């Protein structure tokens, strides 16, 4: 009588007249392959009657088949297996010598190798980039990855219909070597043809092409297709976008570009709550309508209430125009109570933006009226019609979690009394942030800010065009916007700003890190009044889905106080 469960072996020994020899097999193998065999050698999980020669022979035959396949995938082609005796039989596995690549030969055919259109430099680069070179250990996974990488590289430019005609890894088990032969046909070189758009019903028919057009006759590039696809997916107008071409070799001279989209026309209402060390508790409600008046105008409205700051705004953002420029129009009402200064303002504005690679530019015009109070209800009015320009250059390895690179922001603006402003002024501002990796896990961050508003005095200039310092993102250890000139006991904006900051972050295991930092600087109205205020401290960092969260405890050297600060540490 055969038993499939080892738990019955005891009962068999107690009650049966013959000894039962059923047991699972124990695997003994070198560390390099032991875990692989214990996890995936299915036959070893079966019970075996080690006293039965037929059962042992059947087991060894199946074990050699399974183990041979598993070990071959890791480059071992001459394993030996021995099954010991006893109630708990041991399967000894010797994998043999691991095979290495003896030679690699990659041959090209098709347009890439044709005399009239040959690309010898590219063929040589593809050969050098092969991921499984001579001398490397052979693994099935590495073999598959090398083939995939070569074909992906070849099909990324000019040759989307490229395909393998032969891929062979010839194994010599006795020599523990593998000879690789790869033959690939590039097919014809492709050029883009006309663009066909599917799925646009509610929006203007040409809306997708506003985010990038592919010129007919230009050479095929997968990156060009992906750029357009990403641009469409990042708009508020489409929930899904797919951009590809016909890869029929007969259409290679003018391959049709297919743009398939699924529209998103739903209105959205969202609610939010939070807390910041700068403005305290926050609650907000937002509304979005992406197809205002059926013209693909994106309406965005928000009401935000904070302990020291209240804001309501409405923006209408237009789709990109020729040259990639995007126009937006907005209205804003805001109230702020900070360090004795009470400001209320309304603002109308126009802004034109464009992003080209790492450079984002914006130009705008705003008309605002600000009510300015430092004496308990005695408001003074400040009007400004200001032109502004901003240039931001981002070159970082990761926008949400930068560890290497730099970001530079330059702003220039001003207003004239002749054009509805209460004061003639010119404002300039520059901010530089550097991310420098240190070792495998640490990051050094350097930040500098300089600002100047040229004017006869700060009288009549809205706070938006002046400078204050202190708080998260500025000089930690001091209250938000608590550094600046004083007027009747309140902190007001000054015409000069200078800040420098050094921060070192050491990432621990997982998503947590620790940081140490020093911030120093000030905002003043006259150069002779400048005295640096310094804060320093330590903090925790957490890699949240929204980016690294910073929890800091900073000490203000001038005030001799400890203050907590909370922020999302993203590349501005």
Short mmCIF file of N, CA and C in Angstrom, two decimals, residues 144-302:
data_model
loop_
_atom_site.label_atom_id
_atom_site.label_comp_id
_atom_site.label_asym_id
_atom_site.label_seq_id
_atom_site.Cartn_x
_atom_site.Cartn_y
_atom_site.Cartn_z
N UNK A 144 18.47 36.43 -23.13
CA UNK A 144 17.22 37.06 -23.57
C UNK A 144 17.32 38.58 -23.49
N UNK A 145 17.90 39.09 -22.40
CA UNK A 145 18.02 40.54 -22.24
C UNK A 145 18.92 41.14 -23.32
N UNK A 146 19.99 40.45 -23.68
CA UNK A 146 20.89 40.96 -24.71
C UNK A 146 20.18 41.05 -26.06
N UNK A 147 19.40 40.02 -26.39
CA UNK A 147 18.65 40.05 -27.65
C UNK A 147 17.62 41.17 -27.66
N UNK A 148 16.91 41.31 -26.55
CA UNK A 148 15.88 42.36 -26.47
C UNK A 148 16.51 43.75 -26.58
N UNK A 149 17.65 43.95 -25.92
CA UNK A 149 18.28 45.27 -25.92
C UNK A 149 18.78 45.63 -27.31
N UNK A 150 19.38 44.68 -28.02
CA UNK A 150 19.87 44.96 -29.37
C UNK A 150 18.73 45.34 -30.30
N UNK A 151 17.64 44.58 -30.25
CA UNK A 151 16.52 44.86 -31.14
C UNK A 151 15.85 46.19 -30.76
N UNK A 152 15.74 46.47 -29.46
CA UNK A 152 15.14 47.74 -29.03
C UNK A 152 15.97 48.92 -29.50
N UNK A 153 17.28 48.80 -29.44
CA UNK A 153 18.16 49.87 -29.90
C UNK A 153 18.03 50.06 -31.41
N UNK A 154 18.02 48.98 -32.15
CA UNK A 154 17.95 49.07 -33.61
C UNK A 154 16.61 49.64 -34.06
N UNK A 155 15.52 49.23 -33.41
CA UNK A 155 14.20 49.70 -33.83
C UNK A 155 13.86 51.09 -33.32
N UNK A 156 14.72 51.68 -32.48
CA UNK A 156 14.42 53.00 -31.93
C UNK A 156 14.59 54.11 -32.95
N UNK A 157 15.38 53.88 -33.99
CA UNK A 157 15.66 54.92 -34.98
C UNK A 157 15.78 54.28 -36.36
N UNK A 158 15.00 54.78 -37.30
CA UNK A 158 15.06 54.41 -38.72
C UNK A 158 14.42 53.06 -39.05
N UNK A 159 14.57 52.05 -38.18
CA UNK A 159 14.22 50.68 -38.57
C UNK A 159 13.20 50.04 -37.61
N UNK A 160 11.97 50.51 -37.58
CA UNK A 160 10.98 49.95 -36.65
C UNK A 160 10.55 48.53 -37.01
N UNK A 161 10.82 48.07 -38.24
CA UNK A 161 10.40 46.73 -38.65
C UNK A 161 11.54 45.72 -38.55
N UNK A 162 12.63 46.07 -37.92
CA UNK A 162 13.77 45.16 -37.78
C UNK A 162 13.35 43.89 -37.04
N UNK A 163 13.96 42.76 -37.42
CA UNK A 163 13.62 41.48 -36.79
C UNK A 163 14.81 40.54 -36.91
N UNK A 164 14.89 39.58 -36.00
CA UNK A 164 15.94 38.58 -36.07
C UNK A 164 15.60 37.54 -37.13
N UNK A 165 16.61 37.14 -37.88
CA UNK A 165 16.47 36.01 -38.78
C UNK A 165 17.11 34.75 -38.20
N UNK A 166 18.04 34.94 -37.24
CA UNK A 166 18.66 33.80 -36.58
C UNK A 166 19.25 34.26 -35.25
N UNK A 167 18.98 33.52 -34.19
CA UNK A 167 19.67 33.72 -32.91
C UNK A 167 20.07 32.35 -32.40
N UNK A 168 21.36 32.14 -32.19
CA UNK A 168 21.82 30.81 -31.81
C UNK A 168 22.90 30.92 -30.74
N UNK A 169 22.71 30.13 -29.69
CA UNK A 169 23.73 29.99 -28.65
C UNK A 169 24.18 28.54 -28.67
N UNK A 170 25.33 28.25 -29.28
CA UNK A 170 25.82 26.88 -29.45
C UNK A 170 26.68 26.50 -28.25
N UNK A 171 26.22 25.49 -27.51
CA UNK A 171 26.85 25.12 -26.25
C UNK A 171 27.79 23.93 -26.46
N UNK A 172 28.99 24.03 -25.89
CA UNK A 172 29.93 22.91 -25.83
C UNK A 172 30.06 22.51 -24.36
N UNK A 173 29.28 21.51 -23.89
CA UNK A 173 29.32 21.17 -22.46
C UNK A 173 30.69 20.74 -21.99
N UNK A 174 31.43 20.02 -22.84
CA UNK A 174 32.74 19.54 -22.42
C UNK A 174 33.70 20.70 -22.16
N UNK A 175 33.62 21.73 -22.99
CA UNK A 175 34.51 22.89 -22.83
C UNK A 175 33.89 23.98 -21.97
N UNK A 176 32.64 23.78 -21.56
CA UNK A 176 31.91 24.79 -20.77
C UNK A 176 31.98 26.14 -21.47
N UNK A 177 31.65 26.14 -22.75
CA UNK A 177 31.71 27.37 -23.54
C UNK A 177 30.47 27.49 -24.42
N UNK A 178 30.19 28.73 -24.82
CA UNK A 178 29.03 29.03 -25.67
C UNK A 178 29.48 29.96 -26.79
N UNK A 179 29.14 29.60 -28.01
CA UNK A 179 29.39 30.47 -29.16
C UNK A 179 28.07 31.06 -29.62
N UNK A 180 28.03 32.39 -29.74
CA UNK A 180 26.79 33.10 -30.06
C UNK A 180 26.85 33.61 -31.49
N UNK A 181 25.76 33.37 -32.21
CA UNK A 181 25.59 33.90 -33.56
C UNK A 181 24.23 34.57 -33.63
N UNK A 182 24.22 35.83 -34.04
CA UNK A 182 22.99 36.60 -34.16
C UNK A 182 22.95 37.22 -35.54
N UNK A 183 21.85 37.02 -36.25
CA UNK A 183 21.63 37.65 -37.55
C UNK A 183 20.34 38.44 -37.48
N UNK A 184 20.40 39.71 -37.86
CA UNK A 184 19.24 40.59 -37.75
C UNK A 184 19.06 41.35 -39.06
N UNK A 185 17.83 41.40 -39.51
CA UNK A 185 17.47 42.13 -40.73
C UNK A 185 16.83 43.45 -40.32
N UNK A 186 17.47 44.54 -40.67
CA UNK A 186 16.94 45.85 -40.27
C UNK A 186 15.66 46.21 -41.02
N UNK A 187 15.44 45.59 -42.17
CA UNK A 187 14.33 46.03 -43.00
C UNK A 187 14.65 47.39 -43.62
N UNK A 188 13.69 48.02 -44.27
CA UNK A 188 13.93 49.33 -44.88
C UNK A 188 13.97 50.44 -43.84
N UNK A 189 14.61 51.54 -44.20
CA UNK A 189 14.58 52.74 -43.35
C UNK A 189 13.22 53.43 -43.52
N UNK A 190 12.59 53.78 -42.41
CA UNK A 190 11.26 54.37 -42.43
C UNK A 190 11.32 55.89 -42.30
N UNK A 191 10.33 56.52 -42.93
CA UNK A 191 10.11 57.96 -42.75
C UNK A 191 8.63 58.18 -42.41
N UNK A 192 8.40 59.21 -41.61
CA UNK A 192 7.03 59.51 -41.21
C UNK A 192 6.21 60.03 -42.38
N UNK A 193 4.93 59.64 -42.39
CA UNK A 193 3.99 60.17 -43.38
C UNK A 193 2.95 61.05 -42.71
N UNK A 194 1.74 60.99 -43.19
CA UNK A 194 0.67 61.83 -42.63
C UNK A 194 0.27 61.32 -41.25
N UNK A 195 -0.41 62.17 -40.51
CA UNK A 195 -0.89 61.83 -39.17
C UNK A 195 -2.40 61.66 -39.19
N UNK A 196 -2.87 60.54 -38.66
CA UNK A 196 -4.30 60.28 -38.53
C UNK A 196 -4.67 60.26 -37.05
N UNK A 197 -5.71 61.01 -36.70
CA UNK A 197 -6.13 61.15 -35.30
C UNK A 197 -7.48 60.47 -35.11
N UNK A 198 -7.57 59.63 -34.10
CA UNK A 198 -8.81 58.93 -33.78
C UNK A 198 -9.20 59.21 -32.33
N UNK A 199 -10.48 59.39 -32.10
CA UNK A 199 -10.99 59.50 -30.74
C UNK A 199 -11.36 60.90 -30.30
N UNK A 200 -11.08 61.93 -31.12
CA UNK A 200 -11.43 63.30 -30.74
C UNK A 200 -12.87 63.57 -31.17
N UNK A 201 -13.74 63.81 -30.21
CA UNK A 201 -15.15 64.04 -30.50
C UNK A 201 -15.64 65.36 -29.91
N UNK A 202 -15.38 65.58 -28.62
CA UNK A 202 -15.88 66.77 -27.95
C UNK A 202 -14.96 67.98 -28.13
N UNK A 203 -13.67 67.73 -28.29
CA UNK A 203 -12.70 68.82 -28.41
C UNK A 203 -12.48 69.19 -29.87
N UNK A 204 -11.85 70.34 -30.14
CA UNK A 204 -11.49 70.69 -31.52
C UNK A 204 -10.65 69.59 -32.15
N UNK A 205 -10.89 69.32 -33.43
CA UNK A 205 -10.27 68.17 -34.10
C UNK A 205 -8.75 68.23 -34.09
N UNK A 206 -8.17 69.41 -34.19
CA UNK A 206 -6.72 69.53 -34.26
C UNK A 206 -6.03 69.66 -32.93
N UNK A 207 -6.74 69.42 -31.82
CA UNK A 207 -6.16 69.62 -30.50
C UNK A 207 -4.91 68.77 -30.26
N UNK A 208 -4.88 67.47 -30.59
CA UNK A 208 -3.66 66.69 -30.32
C UNK A 208 -2.42 67.25 -31.02
N UNK A 209 -2.59 67.80 -32.23
CA UNK A 209 -1.43 68.30 -32.96
C UNK A 209 -0.87 69.58 -32.35
N UNK A 210 -1.62 70.24 -31.47
CA UNK A 210 -1.08 71.41 -30.80
C UNK A 210 0.02 71.04 -29.80
N UNK A 211 0.06 69.77 -29.43
CA UNK A 211 1.07 69.33 -28.48
C UNK A 211 2.29 68.72 -29.17
N UNK A 212 2.35 68.85 -30.46
CA UNK A 212 3.50 68.38 -31.20
C UNK A 212 3.07 67.73 -32.50
N UNK A 213 3.63 68.17 -33.58
CA UNK A 213 3.33 67.56 -34.88
C UNK A 213 4.59 66.89 -35.40
N UNK A 214 4.37 65.80 -36.12
CA UNK A 214 5.48 65.05 -36.69
C UNK A 214 5.51 65.34 -38.18
N UNK A 215 6.58 65.96 -38.63
CA UNK A 215 6.68 66.42 -40.01
C UNK A 215 6.76 65.25 -40.97
N UNK A 216 5.89 65.19 -41.98
CA UNK A 216 5.99 64.15 -43.00
C UNK A 216 7.35 64.22 -43.70
N UNK A 217 7.94 63.06 -43.93
CA UNK A 217 9.24 63.00 -44.57
C UNK A 217 10.40 62.94 -43.62
N UNK A 218 10.18 63.22 -42.33
CA UNK A 218 11.27 63.14 -41.36
C UNK A 218 11.55 61.68 -41.01
N UNK A 219 12.78 61.39 -40.61
CA UNK A 219 13.18 60.01 -40.33
C UNK A 219 12.46 59.49 -39.09
N UNK A 220 12.22 58.18 -39.10
CA UNK A 220 11.50 57.57 -37.99
C UNK A 220 12.32 57.64 -36.71
N UNK A 221 11.65 57.98 -35.61
CA UNK A 221 12.26 57.98 -34.29
C UNK A 221 11.21 57.57 -33.27
N UNK A 222 11.49 56.49 -32.53
CA UNK A 222 10.55 56.07 -31.50
C UNK A 222 10.42 57.14 -30.43
N UNK A 223 11.51 57.83 -30.11
CA UNK A 223 11.46 58.86 -29.08
C UNK A 223 10.52 59.99 -29.48
N UNK A 224 10.48 60.29 -30.78
CA UNK A 224 9.56 61.33 -31.24
C UNK A 224 8.11 60.91 -31.00
N UNK A 225 7.79 59.66 -31.25
CA UNK A 225 6.44 59.16 -30.98
C UNK A 225 6.13 59.20 -29.49
N UNK A 226 7.09 58.79 -28.66
CA UNK A 226 6.87 58.77 -27.22
C UNK A 226 6.73 60.17 -26.65
N UNK A 227 7.49 61.13 -27.21
CA UNK A 227 7.36 62.52 -26.76
C UNK A 227 5.94 63.03 -26.97
N UNK A 228 5.39 62.76 -28.16
CA UNK A 228 4.03 63.20 -28.45
C UNK A 228 3.04 62.46 -27.56
N UNK A 229 3.26 61.17 -27.35
CA UNK A 229 2.35 60.39 -26.51
C UNK A 229 2.37 60.90 -25.07
N UNK A 230 3.57 61.17 -24.54
CA UNK A 230 3.66 61.70 -23.17
C UNK A 230 3.01 63.06 -23.06
N UNK A 231 3.22 63.91 -24.07
CA UNK A 231 2.62 65.24 -24.04
C UNK A 231 1.10 65.16 -23.99
N UNK A 232 0.52 64.25 -24.76
CA UNK A 232 -0.94 64.10 -24.77
C UNK A 232 -1.45 63.52 -23.46
N UNK A 233 -0.72 62.55 -22.90
CA UNK A 233 -1.15 61.94 -21.65
C UNK A 233 -1.07 62.91 -20.48
N UNK A 234 -0.19 63.91 -20.58
CA UNK A 234 -0.03 64.87 -19.49
C UNK A 234 -1.00 66.05 -19.58
N UNK A 235 -1.86 66.06 -20.58
CA UNK A 235 -2.85 67.13 -20.70
C UNK A 235 -4.09 66.79 -19.88
N UNK A 236 -4.92 67.77 -19.56
CA UNK A 236 -6.18 67.47 -18.88
C UNK A 236 -7.26 66.97 -19.83
N UNK A 237 -6.95 66.89 -21.13
CA UNK A 237 -7.97 66.61 -22.13
C UNK A 237 -8.15 65.13 -22.44
N UNK A 238 -7.12 64.31 -22.18
CA UNK A 238 -7.17 62.91 -22.59
C UNK A 238 -6.79 62.01 -21.42
N UNK A 239 -7.58 60.97 -21.22
CA UNK A 239 -7.26 59.99 -20.18
C UNK A 239 -6.28 58.94 -20.68
N UNK A 240 -6.28 58.70 -21.99
CA UNK A 240 -5.38 57.72 -22.59
C UNK A 240 -4.91 58.25 -23.94
N UNK A 241 -3.66 57.98 -24.28
CA UNK A 241 -3.13 58.35 -25.59
C UNK A 241 -2.15 57.28 -26.05
N UNK A 242 -2.24 56.92 -27.33
CA UNK A 242 -1.34 55.94 -27.92
C UNK A 242 -0.91 56.46 -29.29
N UNK A 243 0.40 56.52 -29.51
CA UNK A 243 0.94 57.02 -30.77
C UNK A 243 1.86 55.95 -31.35
N UNK A 244 1.57 55.50 -32.58
CA UNK A 244 2.42 54.52 -33.23
C UNK A 244 2.34 54.71 -34.74
N UNK A 245 3.00 53.83 -35.49
CA UNK A 245 2.99 53.93 -36.95
C UNK A 245 2.70 52.56 -37.56
N UNK A 246 2.39 52.57 -38.86
CA UNK A 246 2.32 51.33 -39.62
C UNK A 246 3.74 50.85 -39.89
N UNK A 247 4.03 49.60 -39.56
CA UNK A 247 5.37 49.06 -39.80
C UNK A 247 5.42 48.14 -41.01
N UNK A 248 4.45 48.29 -41.90
CA UNK A 248 4.47 47.54 -43.16
C UNK A 248 5.62 48.07 -44.01
N UNK A 249 6.61 47.21 -44.37
CA UNK A 249 7.73 47.69 -45.17
C UNK A 249 7.32 48.38 -46.46
N UNK A 250 6.15 48.02 -46.99
CA UNK A 250 5.68 48.67 -48.22
C UNK A 250 5.35 50.14 -47.99
N UNK A 251 5.13 50.54 -46.73
CA UNK A 251 4.79 51.93 -46.40
C UNK A 251 5.98 52.69 -45.82
N UNK A 252 7.18 52.16 -45.96
CA UNK A 252 8.34 52.73 -45.26
C UNK A 252 8.66 54.16 -45.70
N UNK A 253 8.37 54.53 -46.94
CA UNK A 253 8.69 55.88 -47.41
C UNK A 253 7.79 56.94 -46.79
N UNK A 254 6.60 56.55 -46.36
CA UNK A 254 5.65 57.51 -45.76
C UNK A 254 4.72 56.73 -44.83
N UNK A 255 5.25 56.31 -43.69
CA UNK A 255 4.46 55.50 -42.75
C UNK A 255 3.46 56.38 -42.02
N UNK A 256 2.21 55.97 -42.03
CA UNK A 256 1.15 56.74 -41.38
C UNK A 256 1.35 56.73 -39.86
N UNK A 257 1.25 57.91 -39.26
CA UNK A 257 1.32 58.05 -37.81
C UNK A 257 -0.10 58.00 -37.26
N UNK A 258 -0.36 57.05 -36.38
CA UNK A 258 -1.69 56.90 -35.78
C UNK A 258 -1.68 57.47 -34.36
N UNK A 259 -2.57 58.42 -34.13
CA UNK A 259 -2.75 59.00 -32.80
C UNK A 259 -4.14 58.60 -32.32
N UNK A 260 -4.18 57.77 -31.29
CA UNK A 260 -5.46 57.30 -30.74
C UNK A 260 -5.59 57.82 -29.31
N UNK A 261 -6.69 58.53 -29.06
CA UNK A 261 -6.90 59.13 -27.74
C UNK A 261 -8.27 58.77 -27.20
N UNK A 262 -8.38 58.80 -25.89
CA UNK A 262 -9.66 58.69 -25.19
C UNK A 262 -9.84 59.99 -24.43
N UNK A 263 -10.92 60.71 -24.74
CA UNK A 263 -11.13 62.03 -24.16
C UNK A 263 -11.50 61.96 -22.68
N UNK A 264 -11.13 63.02 -21.98
CA UNK A 264 -11.54 63.21 -20.59
C UNK A 264 -12.21 64.57 -20.51
N UNK A 265 -13.51 64.58 -20.43
CA UNK A 265 -14.27 65.84 -20.44
C UNK A 265 -14.99 66.08 -19.12
N UNK A 266 -14.80 65.20 -18.17
CA UNK A 266 -15.55 65.30 -16.92
C UNK A 266 -15.09 66.49 -16.09
N UNK A 267 -16.05 67.11 -15.43
CA UNK A 267 -15.73 68.16 -14.46
C UNK A 267 -15.29 67.50 -13.15
N UNK A 268 -14.38 68.17 -12.45
CA UNK A 268 -13.84 67.59 -11.23
C UNK A 268 -13.95 68.58 -10.08
N UNK A 269 -14.39 68.08 -8.94
CA UNK A 269 -14.37 68.84 -7.70
C UNK A 269 -13.53 68.04 -6.70
N UNK A 270 -12.56 68.70 -6.09
CA UNK A 270 -11.70 68.01 -5.13
C UNK A 270 -11.60 68.81 -3.85
N UNK A 271 -11.35 68.09 -2.78
CA UNK A 271 -11.21 68.70 -1.46
C UNK A 271 -9.86 68.31 -0.89
N UNK A 272 -9.29 69.20 -0.11
CA UNK A 272 -7.99 68.91 0.47
C UNK A 272 -7.84 69.54 1.84
N UNK A 273 -6.96 68.96 2.62
CA UNK A 273 -6.64 69.49 3.94
C UNK A 273 -5.19 69.18 4.23
N UNK A 274 -4.57 70.02 5.06
CA UNK A 274 -3.18 69.79 5.37
C UNK A 274 -2.66 70.77 6.40
N UNK A 275 -1.36 70.75 6.55
CA UNK A 275 -0.72 71.63 7.52
C UNK A 275 0.66 71.98 7.01
N UNK A 276 1.06 73.24 7.18
CA UNK A 276 2.42 73.67 6.89
C UNK A 276 2.92 74.50 8.06
N UNK A 277 4.23 74.42 8.30
CA UNK A 277 4.80 75.21 9.38
C UNK A 277 4.80 76.69 9.05
N UNK A 278 4.61 77.04 7.78
CA UNK A 278 4.59 78.46 7.40
C UNK A 278 3.24 79.11 7.70
N UNK A 279 2.14 78.46 7.27
CA UNK A 279 0.82 79.09 7.38
C UNK A 279 -0.18 78.33 8.23
N UNK A 280 0.23 77.25 8.86
CA UNK A 280 -0.66 76.52 9.74
C UNK A 280 -1.58 75.57 9.01
N UNK A 281 -2.72 75.25 9.64
CA UNK A 281 -3.68 74.30 9.07
C UNK A 281 -4.29 74.87 7.79
N UNK A 282 -4.65 73.94 6.89
CA UNK A 282 -5.16 74.35 5.57
C UNK A 282 -6.32 73.47 5.16
N UNK A 283 -7.31 74.10 4.54
CA UNK A 283 -8.39 73.39 3.89
C UNK A 283 -8.66 74.05 2.55
N UNK A 284 -9.01 73.25 1.53
CA UNK A 284 -9.25 73.85 0.23
C UNK A 284 -10.25 73.03 -0.57
N UNK A 285 -10.87 73.72 -1.52
CA UNK A 285 -11.78 73.09 -2.46
C UNK A 285 -11.42 73.60 -3.85
N UNK A 286 -11.36 72.68 -4.83
CA UNK A 286 -10.97 73.04 -6.19
C UNK A 286 -11.99 72.51 -7.19
N UNK A 287 -12.12 73.22 -8.28
CA UNK A 287 -13.04 72.84 -9.35
C UNK A 287 -12.28 72.94 -10.67
N UNK A 288 -12.47 71.93 -11.54
CA UNK A 288 -11.80 71.95 -12.85
C UNK A 288 -12.79 71.56 -13.94
N UNK A 289 -12.77 72.34 -15.01
CA UNK A 289 -13.60 72.09 -16.19
C UNK A 289 -12.67 72.22 -17.40
N UNK A 290 -12.32 71.08 -18.06
CA UNK A 290 -11.30 71.13 -19.11
C UNK A 290 -11.80 71.59 -20.48
N UNK A 291 -13.10 71.81 -20.65
CA UNK A 291 -13.61 72.15 -21.98
C UNK A 291 -14.59 73.31 -21.90
N UNK A 292 -14.14 74.41 -21.36
CA UNK A 292 -14.98 75.58 -21.19
C UNK A 292 -15.42 76.11 -22.55
N UNK A 293 -16.73 76.31 -22.71
CA UNK A 293 -17.33 76.82 -23.95
C UNK A 293 -17.04 75.94 -25.16
N UNK A 294 -16.66 74.67 -24.92
CA UNK A 294 -16.37 73.77 -26.03
C UNK A 294 -15.13 74.13 -26.81
N UNK A 295 -14.21 74.90 -26.22
CA UNK A 295 -13.01 75.37 -26.92
C UNK A 295 -11.72 74.82 -26.32
N UNK A 296 -11.82 73.80 -25.49
CA UNK A 296 -10.66 73.20 -24.83
C UNK A 296 -9.94 74.21 -23.94
N UNK A 297 -10.69 75.16 -23.40
CA UNK A 297 -10.13 76.07 -22.39
C UNK A 297 -10.25 75.38 -21.04
N UNK A 298 -9.15 75.28 -20.34
CA UNK A 298 -9.10 74.55 -19.08
C UNK A 298 -9.33 75.52 -17.91
N UNK A 299 -10.50 75.43 -17.31
CA UNK A 299 -10.86 76.30 -16.19
C UNK A 299 -10.45 75.64 -14.88
N UNK A 300 -9.72 76.39 -14.04
CA UNK A 300 -9.31 75.89 -12.74
C UNK A 300 -9.63 76.95 -11.69
N UNK A 301 -10.37 76.56 -10.66
CA UNK A 301 -10.72 77.49 -9.58
C UNK A 301 -10.43 76.83 -8.25
N UNK A 302 -9.91 77.62 -7.31
CA UNK A 302 -9.55 77.09 -6.00
C UNK A 302 -9.87 78.11 -4.92
#
